[in-house]
Tab-separated table of C-alpha atoms and ligand atoms in Angstrom:
chain	number	residue	atom	x	y	z
A	1	MET	CA	0.000	0.000	0.000
A	2	ASP	CA	1.449	3.369	-0.979
A	3	ARG	CA	1.549	6.337	1.350
A	4	LEU	CA	2.404	10.024	0.930
A	5	ARG	CA	4.920	11.821	3.124
A	6	ILE	CA	4.289	15.581	3.219
A	7	GLU	CA	6.334	18.349	4.870
A	8	GLY	CA	3.865	21.137	5.655
A	9	GLY	CA	4.194	24.897	5.941
A	10	ARG	CA	5.156	25.855	2.383
A	11	SER	CA	3.019	28.227	0.268
A	12	LEU	CA	2.054	26.810	-3.134
A	13	ALA	CA	2.862	28.870	-6.220
A	14	GLY	CA	2.752	28.403	-9.971
A	15	ALA	CA	0.385	26.781	-12.478
A	16	VAL	CA	-1.212	23.347	-12.614
A	17	ARG	CA	-3.194	21.638	-15.403
A	18	VAL	CA	-6.573	20.247	-14.409
A	19	SER	CA	-7.235	16.705	-15.697
A	20	GLY	CA	-10.408	15.434	-17.332
A	21	ALA	CA	-13.328	14.738	-14.994
A	22	LYS	CA	-13.466	11.221	-13.524
A	23	ASN	CA	-17.234	11.596	-13.033
A	24	ALA	CA	-17.693	12.501	-16.702
A	25	ALA	CA	-15.261	9.882	-18.046
A	26	LEU	CA	-16.970	6.986	-16.248
A	27	PRO	CA	-20.474	7.506	-17.747
A	28	ALA	CA	-18.833	8.247	-21.114
A	29	LEU	CA	-17.072	4.871	-21.038
A	30	ALA	CA	-20.332	3.135	-20.044
A	31	ALA	CA	-22.114	4.856	-22.946
A	32	CYS	CA	-19.777	3.053	-25.380
A	33	LEU	CA	-21.797	-0.128	-24.685
A	34	LEU	CA	-24.761	1.433	-26.511
A	35	THR	CA	-23.242	1.096	-29.994
A	36	GLY	CA	-21.279	-1.368	-32.132
A	37	SER	CA	-19.367	1.576	-33.624
A	38	GLU	CA	-16.096	2.987	-32.337
A	39	VAL	CA	-16.253	5.829	-29.786
A	40	ARG	CA	-13.081	7.857	-29.239
A	41	LEU	CA	-12.678	9.642	-25.879
A	42	ASP	CA	-10.052	12.299	-25.182
A	43	ASN	CA	-8.994	14.037	-21.938
A	44	VAL	CA	-9.826	10.869	-19.962
A	45	PRO	CA	-7.979	11.165	-16.608
A	46	ASP	CA	-5.251	8.607	-15.865
A	47	VAL	CA	-6.840	7.375	-12.604
A	48	TRP	CA	-7.603	3.950	-11.094
A	49	ASP	CA	-11.381	4.158	-11.517
A	50	VAL	CA	-10.969	4.470	-15.311
A	51	GLY	CA	-8.854	1.295	-15.277
A	52	THR	CA	-11.483	-0.520	-13.215
A	53	LEU	CA	-14.300	0.419	-15.604
A	54	VAL	CA	-12.217	-0.511	-18.668
A	55	LYS	CA	-11.678	-3.938	-17.093
A	56	LEU	CA	-15.430	-4.254	-16.552
A	57	LEU	CA	-16.172	-3.226	-20.163
A	58	ASP	CA	-13.683	-5.842	-21.363
A	59	GLY	CA	-15.542	-8.541	-19.448
A	60	LEU	CA	-18.812	-7.440	-21.081
A	61	GLY	CA	-17.391	-7.838	-24.602
A	62	ALA	CA	-16.284	-4.257	-25.333
A	63	ARG	CA	-12.860	-3.669	-26.919
A	64	ALA	CA	-11.070	-0.733	-25.228
A	65	GLU	CA	-7.841	0.381	-26.850
A	66	ARG	CA	-5.583	2.936	-25.145
A	67	LEU	CA	-4.408	5.410	-27.816
A	68	GLY	CA	-2.504	7.620	-25.356
A	69	THR	CA	-2.280	8.550	-21.656
A	70	HIS	CA	-5.640	10.345	-21.833
A	71	ARG	CA	-7.081	8.889	-25.049
A	72	TRP	CA	-9.194	5.750	-25.519
A	73	ALA	CA	-11.055	4.072	-28.402
A	74	VAL	CA	-13.895	1.747	-27.363
A	75	SER	CA	-16.077	-0.422	-29.591
A	76	THR	CA	-18.632	-3.046	-28.582
A	77	PRO	CA	-19.531	-5.180	-31.603
A	78	GLU	CA	-21.757	-7.234	-29.309
A	79	ILE	CA	-22.417	-7.732	-25.623
A	80	ALA	CA	-20.758	-11.099	-24.973
A	81	SER	CA	-21.884	-11.402	-21.350
A	82	PRO	CA	-24.058	-8.748	-19.671
A	83	GLU	CA	-22.706	-9.351	-16.174
A	84	ALA	CA	-20.962	-6.842	-13.874
A	85	PRO	CA	-19.344	-9.026	-11.191
A	86	TYR	CA	-19.329	-8.340	-7.454
A	87	ASP	CA	-15.540	-7.999	-7.165
A	88	LEU	CA	-15.492	-5.090	-9.625
A	89	VAL	CA	-18.713	-3.366	-8.518
A	90	ARG	CA	-17.716	-3.450	-4.810
A	91	LYS	CA	-14.445	-1.709	-5.780
A	92	MET	CA	-16.198	1.023	-7.667
A	93	ARG	CA	-19.862	1.873	-7.186
A	94	ALA	CA	-19.945	3.778	-10.483
A	95	SER	CA	-19.919	0.339	-12.176
A	96	VAL	CA	-23.713	0.500	-11.856
A	97	LEU	CA	-23.535	2.881	-14.827
A	98	VAL	CA	-23.370	-0.169	-17.136
A	99	LEU	CA	-26.864	-1.245	-16.041
A	100	GLY	CA	-28.893	1.115	-18.258
A	101	PRO	CA	-26.743	0.612	-21.375
A	102	LEU	CA	-26.797	-3.212	-21.003
A	103	VAL	CA	-30.581	-3.410	-20.711
A	104	ALA	CA	-31.002	-0.999	-23.632
A	105	ARG	CA	-28.472	-2.697	-25.935
A	106	ALA	CA	-28.710	-6.392	-24.947
A	107	GLY	CA	-32.156	-6.595	-23.346
A	108	ARG	CA	-30.727	-7.966	-20.123
A	109	ALA	CA	-28.199	-7.273	-17.375
A	110	ARG	CA	-26.885	-8.957	-14.238
A	111	VAL	CA	-25.168	-6.329	-12.104
A	112	SER	CA	-24.006	-6.803	-8.530
A	113	LEU	CA	-25.705	-4.493	-6.054
A	114	PRO	CA	-22.991	-1.963	-5.115
A	115	GLY	CA	-23.305	-2.253	-1.355
A	116	GLY	CA	-22.379	0.666	0.852
A	117	CYS	CA	-19.138	2.583	1.108
A	118	ALA	CA	-17.417	4.922	3.550
A	119	ILE	CA	-19.827	7.802	2.854
A	120	GLY	CA	-23.121	5.990	3.148
A	121	ALA	CA	-25.502	3.172	2.178
A	122	ARG	CA	-25.717	4.484	-1.399
A	123	PRO	CA	-28.697	2.441	-2.627
A	124	ILE	CA	-29.699	2.372	-6.300
A	125	ASP	CA	-33.467	2.124	-5.784
A	126	ARG	CA	-34.088	5.207	-7.979
A	127	HIS	CA	-32.110	3.672	-10.836
A	128	LEU	CA	-34.165	0.451	-10.602
A	129	GLU	CA	-37.528	2.208	-10.256
A	130	GLY	CA	-36.714	4.270	-13.352
A	131	LEU	CA	-35.854	1.173	-15.391
A	132	ARG	CA	-39.121	-0.457	-14.243
A	133	GLN	CA	-40.961	2.623	-15.540
A	134	LEU	CA	-39.292	1.986	-18.918
A	135	GLY	CA	-40.686	-1.549	-18.888
A	136	ALA	CA	-37.749	-3.546	-17.555
A	137	GLU	CA	-38.467	-6.537	-15.324
A	138	ILE	CA	-36.181	-6.169	-12.298
A	139	ARG	CA	-35.400	-8.950	-9.809
A	140	LEU	CA	-32.979	-8.781	-6.873
A	141	GLU	CA	-31.401	-12.059	-5.814
A	142	HIS	CA	-28.089	-13.335	-4.454
A	143	GLY	CA	-26.839	-9.736	-4.178
A	144	TYR	CA	-27.392	-9.057	-7.872
A	145	VAL	CA	-29.823	-7.031	-9.942
A	146	GLU	CA	-31.317	-9.136	-12.768
A	147	ALA	CA	-32.901	-6.838	-15.377
A	148	ARG	CA	-34.687	-7.912	-18.562
A	149	ALA	CA	-36.591	-6.123	-21.329
A	150	GLU	CA	-37.431	-7.133	-24.897
A	151	ARG	CA	-37.128	-3.469	-25.775
A	152	LEU	CA	-37.520	-0.557	-23.352
A	153	THR	CA	-40.508	1.732	-23.838
A	154	GLY	CA	-40.302	5.480	-23.288
A	155	ALA	CA	-42.073	6.761	-20.171
A	156	LEU	CA	-42.246	9.585	-17.634
A	157	VAL	CA	-39.645	8.983	-14.888
A	158	ASP	CA	-40.000	11.327	-11.911
A	159	PHE	CA	-37.011	11.045	-9.549
A	160	PRO	CA	-38.195	11.461	-5.897
A	161	ASP	CA	-34.794	13.024	-5.147
A	162	VAL	CA	-31.906	14.064	-7.371
A	163	THR	CA	-29.496	11.259	-8.303
A	164	VAL	CA	-26.524	11.955	-10.598
A	165	THR	CA	-25.729	8.438	-11.808
A	166	GLY	CA	-29.451	7.576	-11.685
A	167	THR	CA	-30.097	10.385	-14.176
A	168	GLU	CA	-27.163	9.202	-16.301
A	169	ASN	CA	-28.285	5.545	-16.250
A	170	LEU	CA	-31.834	6.396	-17.297
A	171	MET	CA	-30.718	8.898	-19.950
A	172	MET	CA	-28.492	6.228	-21.538
A	173	ALA	CA	-31.203	3.538	-21.335
A	174	ALA	CA	-33.807	5.848	-22.899
A	175	THR	CA	-31.690	6.595	-26.004
A	176	LEU	CA	-32.620	3.174	-27.506
A	177	ALA	CA	-36.141	2.859	-26.046
A	178	ARG	CA	-39.244	2.890	-28.247
A	179	GLY	CA	-40.807	6.370	-27.995
A	180	THR	CA	-40.216	9.333	-25.729
A	181	THR	CA	-38.876	9.405	-22.166
A	182	VAL	CA	-39.110	12.433	-19.887
A	183	LEU	CA	-36.914	12.544	-16.768
A	184	THR	CA	-38.123	15.041	-14.151
A	185	ASN	CA	-36.212	16.194	-11.055
A	186	ALA	CA	-33.150	15.141	-13.087
A	187	ALA	CA	-29.616	15.972	-11.910
A	188	ARG	CA	-28.183	19.154	-13.484
A	189	GLU	CA	-24.466	18.400	-12.940
A	190	PRO	CA	-22.012	19.367	-15.735
A	191	GLU	CA	-21.137	15.664	-15.994
A	192	VAL	CA	-24.767	14.923	-16.958
A	193	VAL	CA	-24.591	17.659	-19.618
A	194	ASP	CA	-21.293	16.239	-20.917
A	195	LEU	CA	-22.804	12.751	-21.194
A	196	ALA	CA	-25.782	14.167	-23.127
A	197	ARG	CA	-23.304	15.900	-25.473
A	198	LEU	CA	-21.563	12.558	-26.121
A	199	LEU	CA	-24.862	10.697	-26.631
A	200	ARG	CA	-26.090	13.355	-29.083
A	201	GLY	CA	-22.758	12.987	-30.912
A	202	MET	CA	-23.589	9.271	-31.209
A	203	GLY	CA	-26.983	10.104	-32.737
A	204	ALA	CA	-29.223	10.226	-29.668
A	205	ARG	CA	-32.023	12.775	-29.480
A	206	ILE	CA	-31.839	14.528	-26.090
A	207	ASP	CA	-33.134	17.911	-24.945
A	208	GLY	CA	-32.946	19.684	-21.594
A	209	ALA	CA	-29.715	18.242	-20.143
A	210	GLY	CA	-28.548	20.661	-17.448
A	211	THR	CA	-32.122	21.419	-16.410
A	212	SER	CA	-34.388	19.348	-14.163
A	213	VAL	CA	-36.408	18.067	-17.140
A	214	ILE	CA	-34.618	15.959	-19.761
A	215	THR	CA	-36.498	14.614	-22.825
A	216	ILE	CA	-35.084	11.679	-24.802
A	217	GLU	CA	-36.562	10.522	-28.145
A	218	GLY	CA	-35.562	6.855	-28.607
A	219	VAL	CA	-33.723	5.875	-31.836
A	220	GLU	CA	-33.039	2.492	-33.451
A	221	ALA	CA	-29.238	2.572	-33.062
A	222	LEU	CA	-26.354	4.840	-32.076
A	223	GLY	CA	-23.156	5.374	-34.059
A	224	PRO	CA	-19.512	6.477	-33.801
A	225	CYS	CA	-18.337	9.664	-32.091
A	226	GLU	CA	-15.206	11.581	-31.044
A	227	HIS	CA	-15.619	13.247	-27.648
A	228	ARG	CA	-13.445	15.296	-25.305
A	229	VAL	CA	-14.325	14.864	-21.628
A	230	ILE	CA	-14.836	18.079	-19.613
A	231	ALA	CA	-12.332	19.226	-16.985
A	232	ASP	CA	-12.635	17.902	-13.425
A	233	ARG	CA	-14.313	20.625	-11.338
A	234	ILE	CA	-13.685	18.701	-8.101
A	235	GLU	CA	-9.970	18.319	-8.774
A	236	ALA	CA	-9.913	22.033	-9.655
A	237	GLY	CA	-11.654	22.956	-6.389
A	238	THR	CA	-9.225	20.783	-4.448
A	239	TYR	CA	-6.201	22.665	-5.854
A	240	LEU	CA	-7.876	26.041	-5.267
A	241	ILE	CA	-8.253	25.129	-1.601
A	242	ALA	CA	-4.669	23.811	-1.489
A	243	ALA	CA	-3.493	27.252	-2.631
A	244	ALA	CA	-5.817	29.041	-0.189
A	245	ILE	CA	-4.834	26.966	2.851
A	246	THR	CA	-1.093	27.480	2.259
A	247	GLY	CA	-1.390	31.224	1.582
A	248	GLY	CA	-0.143	30.682	-1.961
A	249	LYS	CA	-0.925	32.013	-5.417
A	250	VAL	CA	-1.857	29.378	-8.019
A	251	THR	CA	-3.263	29.370	-11.557
A	252	LEU	CA	-5.389	26.418	-12.704
A	253	GLU	CA	-5.219	25.736	-16.462
A	254	ASP	CA	-7.571	23.785	-18.783
A	255	CYS	CA	-10.499	24.131	-16.385
A	256	GLU	CA	-14.095	25.418	-16.684
A	257	PRO	CA	-14.734	28.284	-14.200
A	258	GLY	CA	-18.439	28.183	-15.115
A	259	HIS	CA	-18.712	24.756	-13.413
A	260	LEU	CA	-17.408	26.137	-10.107
A	261	ARG	CA	-19.563	29.231	-9.490
A	262	ALA	CA	-20.789	28.184	-6.020
A	263	VAL	CA	-17.235	27.232	-5.002
A	264	LEU	CA	-15.693	30.492	-6.281
A	265	GLU	CA	-18.408	32.486	-4.488
A	266	ALA	CA	-17.674	30.682	-1.205
A	267	LEU	CA	-13.907	31.237	-1.566
A	268	ALA	CA	-14.451	34.955	-2.263
A	269	LYS	CA	-16.650	35.208	0.875
A	270	VAL	CA	-13.808	33.608	2.867
A	271	GLY	CA	-11.602	36.497	1.702
A	272	LEU	CA	-9.635	34.973	-1.152
A	273	ARG	CA	-8.872	36.889	-4.326
A	274	VAL	CA	-10.173	34.901	-7.309
A	275	GLU	CA	-9.791	35.841	-10.989
A	276	THR	CA	-11.089	33.782	-13.900
A	277	GLY	CA	-10.619	33.568	-17.680
A	278	PRO	CA	-12.206	31.338	-20.333
A	279	SER	CA	-10.255	28.235	-19.216
A	280	TRP	CA	-8.250	29.343	-16.161
A	281	ILE	CA	-8.734	30.370	-12.536
A	282	ARG	CA	-6.170	32.280	-10.450
A	283	ILE	CA	-6.385	32.345	-6.673
A	284	GLY	CA	-4.336	34.361	-4.168
A	285	ASN	CA	-4.682	35.436	-0.569
A	286	GLY	CA	-5.878	39.012	0.054
A	287	ARG	CA	-6.828	39.108	3.660
A	288	PRO	CA	-6.909	36.751	6.687
A	289	LEU	CA	-9.356	33.875	6.065
A	290	ARG	CA	-12.895	34.414	7.394
A	291	ALA	CA	-15.114	31.553	8.612
A	292	ILE	CA	-18.425	31.159	6.731
A	293	ASP	CA	-21.368	28.755	7.007
A	294	LEU	CA	-22.009	26.381	4.110
A	295	ALA	CA	-24.442	23.657	3.021
A	296	THR	CA	-23.779	21.100	0.295
A	297	GLU	CA	-26.447	20.873	-2.426
A	298	PRO	CA	-27.041	19.249	-5.802
A	299	TYR	CA	-25.588	21.287	-8.699
A	300	PRO	CA	-25.446	24.267	-9.099
A	301	GLY	CA	-25.068	24.414	-5.296
A	302	PHE	CA	-21.835	23.759	-3.387
A	303	PRO	CA	-20.702	20.181	-4.272
A	304	THR	CA	-20.596	17.515	-1.581
A	305	ASP	CA	-17.342	16.268	-3.169
A	306	LEU	CA	-15.610	19.446	-1.930
A	307	GLN	CA	-17.140	19.461	1.572
A	308	ALA	CA	-14.205	17.765	3.302
A	309	GLN	CA	-11.672	19.978	1.531
A	310	PHE	CA	-13.607	23.129	2.475
A	311	MET	CA	-13.810	21.967	6.083
A	312	VAL	CA	-10.004	21.893	6.293
A	313	LEU	CA	-9.901	25.458	4.997
A	314	MET	CA	-12.317	26.486	7.748
A	315	THR	CA	-9.920	25.120	10.396
A	316	GLN	CA	-7.567	27.930	9.297
A	317	ALA	CA	-10.244	30.656	9.125
A	318	GLY	CA	-11.049	33.082	11.952
A	319	GLY	CA	-14.399	32.350	13.647
A	320	SER	CA	-16.953	29.566	13.724
A	321	SER	CA	-18.207	27.773	10.610
A	322	THR	CA	-21.180	25.408	10.368
A	323	ILE	CA	-20.979	22.972	7.468
A	324	ASP	CA	-24.183	21.102	6.606
A	325	GLU	CA	-23.755	17.876	4.572
A	326	THR	CA	-27.202	17.417	3.022
A	327	ILE	CA	-26.379	14.793	0.348
A	328	PHE	CA	-24.760	11.816	2.122
A	329	GLU	CA	-25.638	10.472	5.544
A	330	SER	CA	-22.101	9.861	6.793
A	331	ARG	CA	-19.585	11.986	4.973
A	332	PHE	CA	-17.586	13.129	8.020
A	333	MET	CA	-15.086	10.232	8.126
A	334	HIS	CA	-12.270	12.775	7.801
A	335	VAL	CA	-13.184	14.574	11.056
A	336	PRO	CA	-11.472	12.211	13.568
A	337	GLU	CA	-8.216	12.391	11.586
A	338	LEU	CA	-8.413	16.204	11.340
A	339	ARG	CA	-8.939	16.363	15.118
A	340	ARG	CA	-5.754	14.329	15.607
A	341	MET	CA	-3.922	17.048	13.651
A	342	GLY	CA	-5.298	19.745	15.950
A	343	ALA	CA	-8.596	20.797	14.351
A	344	SER	CA	-11.497	21.857	16.577
A	345	ILE	CA	-14.609	20.277	15.027
A	346	ASP	CA	-17.889	19.260	16.697
A	347	LEU	CA	-20.420	17.026	14.943
A	348	ALA	CA	-24.193	17.116	15.403
A	349	GLY	CA	-26.106	14.905	12.939
A	350	HIS	CA	-25.285	16.031	9.420
A	351	ALA	CA	-23.766	19.316	10.590
A	352	ALA	CA	-20.145	20.008	11.560
A	353	ARG	CA	-19.095	23.074	13.535
A	354	VAL	CA	-15.519	24.211	12.986
A	355	GLU	CA	-13.742	26.701	15.280
A	356	GLY	CA	-10.718	28.405	13.790
A	357	PRO	CA	-8.012	29.232	13.294
A	358	THR	CA	-6.332	26.222	14.956
A	359	PRO	CA	-2.708	25.412	14.193
A	360	LEU	CA	-2.423	21.953	12.644
A	361	THR	CA	0.505	19.628	13.356
A	362	GLY	CA	1.694	16.810	11.111
A	363	ALA	CA	0.658	13.237	12.046
A	364	GLU	CA	0.285	9.702	10.694
A	365	VAL	CA	-3.255	9.593	9.214
A	366	THR	CA	-5.276	7.120	7.177
A	367	ALA	CA	-7.512	7.875	4.205
A	368	SER	CA	-11.052	6.448	4.170
A	369	ASP	CA	-12.560	7.585	0.873
A	370	LEU	CA	-11.534	9.544	-2.180
A	371	ARG	CA	-12.398	13.056	-1.052
A	372	ALA	CA	-11.591	12.535	2.638
A	373	SER	CA	-8.066	11.528	1.609
A	374	ALA	CA	-7.746	14.708	-0.463
A	375	CYS	CA	-8.717	16.716	2.625
A	376	LEU	CA	-5.996	15.010	4.690
A	377	VAL	CA	-3.420	15.978	2.042
A	378	LEU	CA	-4.602	19.610	2.252
A	379	ALA	CA	-4.354	19.513	6.054
A	380	ALA	CA	-0.825	18.114	5.739
A	381	LEU	CA	0.181	20.977	3.435
A	382	ALA	CA	-0.972	23.504	6.065
A	383	ALA	CA	0.349	21.599	9.108
A	384	ARG	CA	3.616	22.252	10.917
A	385	GLY	CA	5.933	19.253	10.526
A	386	GLU	CA	5.601	15.970	8.703
A	387	THR	CA	2.423	14.020	7.843
A	388	VAL	CA	2.197	10.517	6.421
A	389	VAL	CA	-1.112	9.748	4.687
A	390	HIS	CA	-1.721	5.975	4.506
A	391	ARG	CA	-3.883	4.116	1.957
A	392	VAL	CA	-3.458	6.644	-0.817
A	393	TYR	CA	-5.049	4.201	-3.267
A	394	HIS	CA	-8.226	6.088	-2.298
A	395	LEU	CA	-6.601	9.203	-3.787
A	396	ASP	CA	-5.322	7.420	-6.872
A	397	ARG	CA	-8.894	6.463	-7.741
A	398	GLY	CA	-9.768	10.040	-8.661
A	399	TYR	CA	-6.702	12.303	-8.608
A	400	GLU	CA	-4.170	11.965	-11.438
A	401	ALA	CA	-0.503	12.222	-10.331
A	402	ILE	CA	-1.396	14.230	-7.237
A	403	GLU	CA	2.103	14.213	-5.738
A	404	LYS	CA	3.635	15.355	-9.053
A	405	LYS	CA	1.116	18.163	-9.439
A	406	LEU	CA	1.613	19.330	-5.838
A	407	ALA	CA	5.419	19.102	-6.087
A	408	GLY	CA	5.157	21.174	-9.275
A	409	LEU	CA	3.554	23.878	-7.114
A	410	GLY	CA	6.383	23.765	-4.592
A	411	ALA	CA	4.976	21.312	-2.055
A	412	ARG	CA	7.393	18.921	-0.281
A	413	VAL	CA	5.634	15.608	-0.998
A	414	GLU	CA	6.860	12.144	-1.876
A	415	ARG	CA	5.199	8.771	-2.460
A	416	LEU	CA	6.495	5.870	-0.350
A	417	SER	CA	5.696	2.363	-1.431
A	418	ASP	CA	5.818	-0.921	0.443
A	419	ARG	CA	6.922	-2.586	-2.805
B	1	EPZ	C1	-22.314	10.845	-7.922
B	1	EPZ	O1	-22.581	9.716	-7.107
B	1	EPZ	C2	-20.798	11.018	-7.907
B	1	EPZ	N1	-20.175	9.835	-8.497
B	1	EPZ	C3	-20.329	11.220	-6.470
B	1	EPZ	O2	-18.930	11.439	-6.505
B	1	EPZ	C4	-21.016	12.461	-5.908
B	1	EPZ	O3	-20.632	12.622	-4.555
B	1	EPZ	C5	-22.541	12.291	-5.997
B	1	EPZ	O4	-22.927	12.026	-7.366
B	1	EPZ	C6	-23.297	13.529	-5.531
B	1	EPZ	O5	-22.925	14.621	-6.293
B	1	EPZ	C7	-20.156	9.695	-9.841
B	1	EPZ	O6	-20.649	10.531	-10.581
B	1	EPZ	C8	-19.478	8.465	-10.380
B	1	EPZ	P1	-26.368	10.342	-6.104
B	1	EPZ	P2	-24.067	9.084	-7.079
B	1	EPZ	O7	-27.071	9.178	-6.742
B	1	EPZ	O8	-24.700	9.235	-8.412
B	1	EPZ	C9	-29.059	8.787	-2.501
B	1	EPZ	C10	-16.694	11.040	-5.940
B	1	EPZ	O9	-16.074	11.311	-4.919
B	1	EPZ	N2	-29.594	7.831	-3.501
B	1	EPZ	O10	-26.548	11.695	-6.677
B	1	EPZ	O11	-23.942	7.734	-6.500
B	1	EPZ	C11	-27.575	8.564	-2.215
B	1	EPZ	O12	-27.409	7.573	-1.222
B	1	EPZ	C12	-18.095	10.474	-5.856
B	1	EPZ	O13	-16.259	11.218	-7.101
B	1	EPZ	C13	-30.642	6.988	-3.143
B	1	EPZ	O14	-31.117	7.008	-2.010
B	1	EPZ	O15	-24.806	10.039	-6.063
B	1	EPZ	C14	-27.128	9.926	-1.764
B	1	EPZ	O16	-27.464	10.092	-0.398
B	1	EPZ	C15	-18.478	10.192	-4.420
B	1	EPZ	N3	-31.135	6.120	-4.074
B	1	EPZ	C16	-27.962	10.885	-2.619
B	1	EPZ	O17	-29.104	10.112	-3.043
B	1	EPZ	C17	-30.642	6.067	-5.352
B	1	EPZ	O18	-31.134	5.252	-6.165
B	1	EPZ	C18	-27.257	11.419	-3.863
B	1	EPZ	O19	-26.721	10.311	-4.528
B	1	EPZ	C19	-29.573	6.922	-5.697
B	1	EPZ	C20	-29.071	7.799	-4.764
């Protein structure tokens, strides 16, 4: 198991390139199952989760060829075996994104139920209810979802609550259904919009992506497409906070400021100086950091995937900050580790109250999930002394070359391996 050793107390400076979005690349790869033609994807991040999904696609009968570090060509002449096995799905919950495409393309699917993870139970009931509405017969047995449908039929699918991958699964399934599907209370995330852009490039007929009502006109078949995945807004937000927490001045390149409005607003309220251009964001410190209250929300609100990172920033801000995690039921796994580094954080239900500023000291800490591990790295950058972050495979799932990118900004960080 690899770990990162970080010497804190240095201000970050310079420029860093933002990679393609993991949460856009994963649905894009799943969408390749919908056609026998070749789909070319560019700006795919070089992260573990992409490798896991490519392995899953291979087992389903898709041919994925790596054309470059960030470039893939995927074609699925036929679905050899529509089964997503437990050992892959338990590693990466996003594997459930193959469910909709398999039922739409092959008329059947056997996908392991994802089970919970560090941030919550994470059921997929809304995905399954939506597929039932489209006419699929769904059975749950032996820990698997068995789904069957001669051909899906367009229908109205009203999500009781917003679900990002649920919206993506149903949008993909509906592209090959007979007739029209309308998704209401749909997720509005940029990753949903990017997936719709890819599907339209493949010949799908989709309107309304990015709003709460998405209309899909089913077609007989989808075709080839070349697609460039959008930049990762969560990675971008993580580096913005890394700059803010170390009192540095950093420019992010190849990113989409328009996808980070709520985050940039929050950082400006904290007292940071933020400038943006068409594909860059520059952040610098103007004044001492001010504590603010914050609640996570579905897009375009403040993203839950940056909650842990923002909490670390609040440990260095003057005053008391209440952070309300409204999306996941247990996304405070990072709090005990932050306390060990000196943070003053009280938890009450889904709210955390942070008192700052508190000096942080380096410690041995252990990552628990992707974004919690990113927050421990940020804390280490701000802490006095040395921190060792264990189990950085959590980080490698969604952050490309994090130690190289941080070192490029002047951080003292190195990867230690047991190998
Ligand atoms: C996506 O997960 C992201 N993953 C998550 O990013 C992100 O945190 C989340 O959306 C929220 O923005 C990918 O896109 C691959 P949801 P998803 O369905 O789709 C409940 C990361 O770090 N729910 O929008 O699984 C669910 O338990 C990951 O990159 C149901 O109850 O999230 C949660 O409380 C972590 N039933 C809430 O809804 C369902 O059928 C939102 O979940 C589906 C969801």
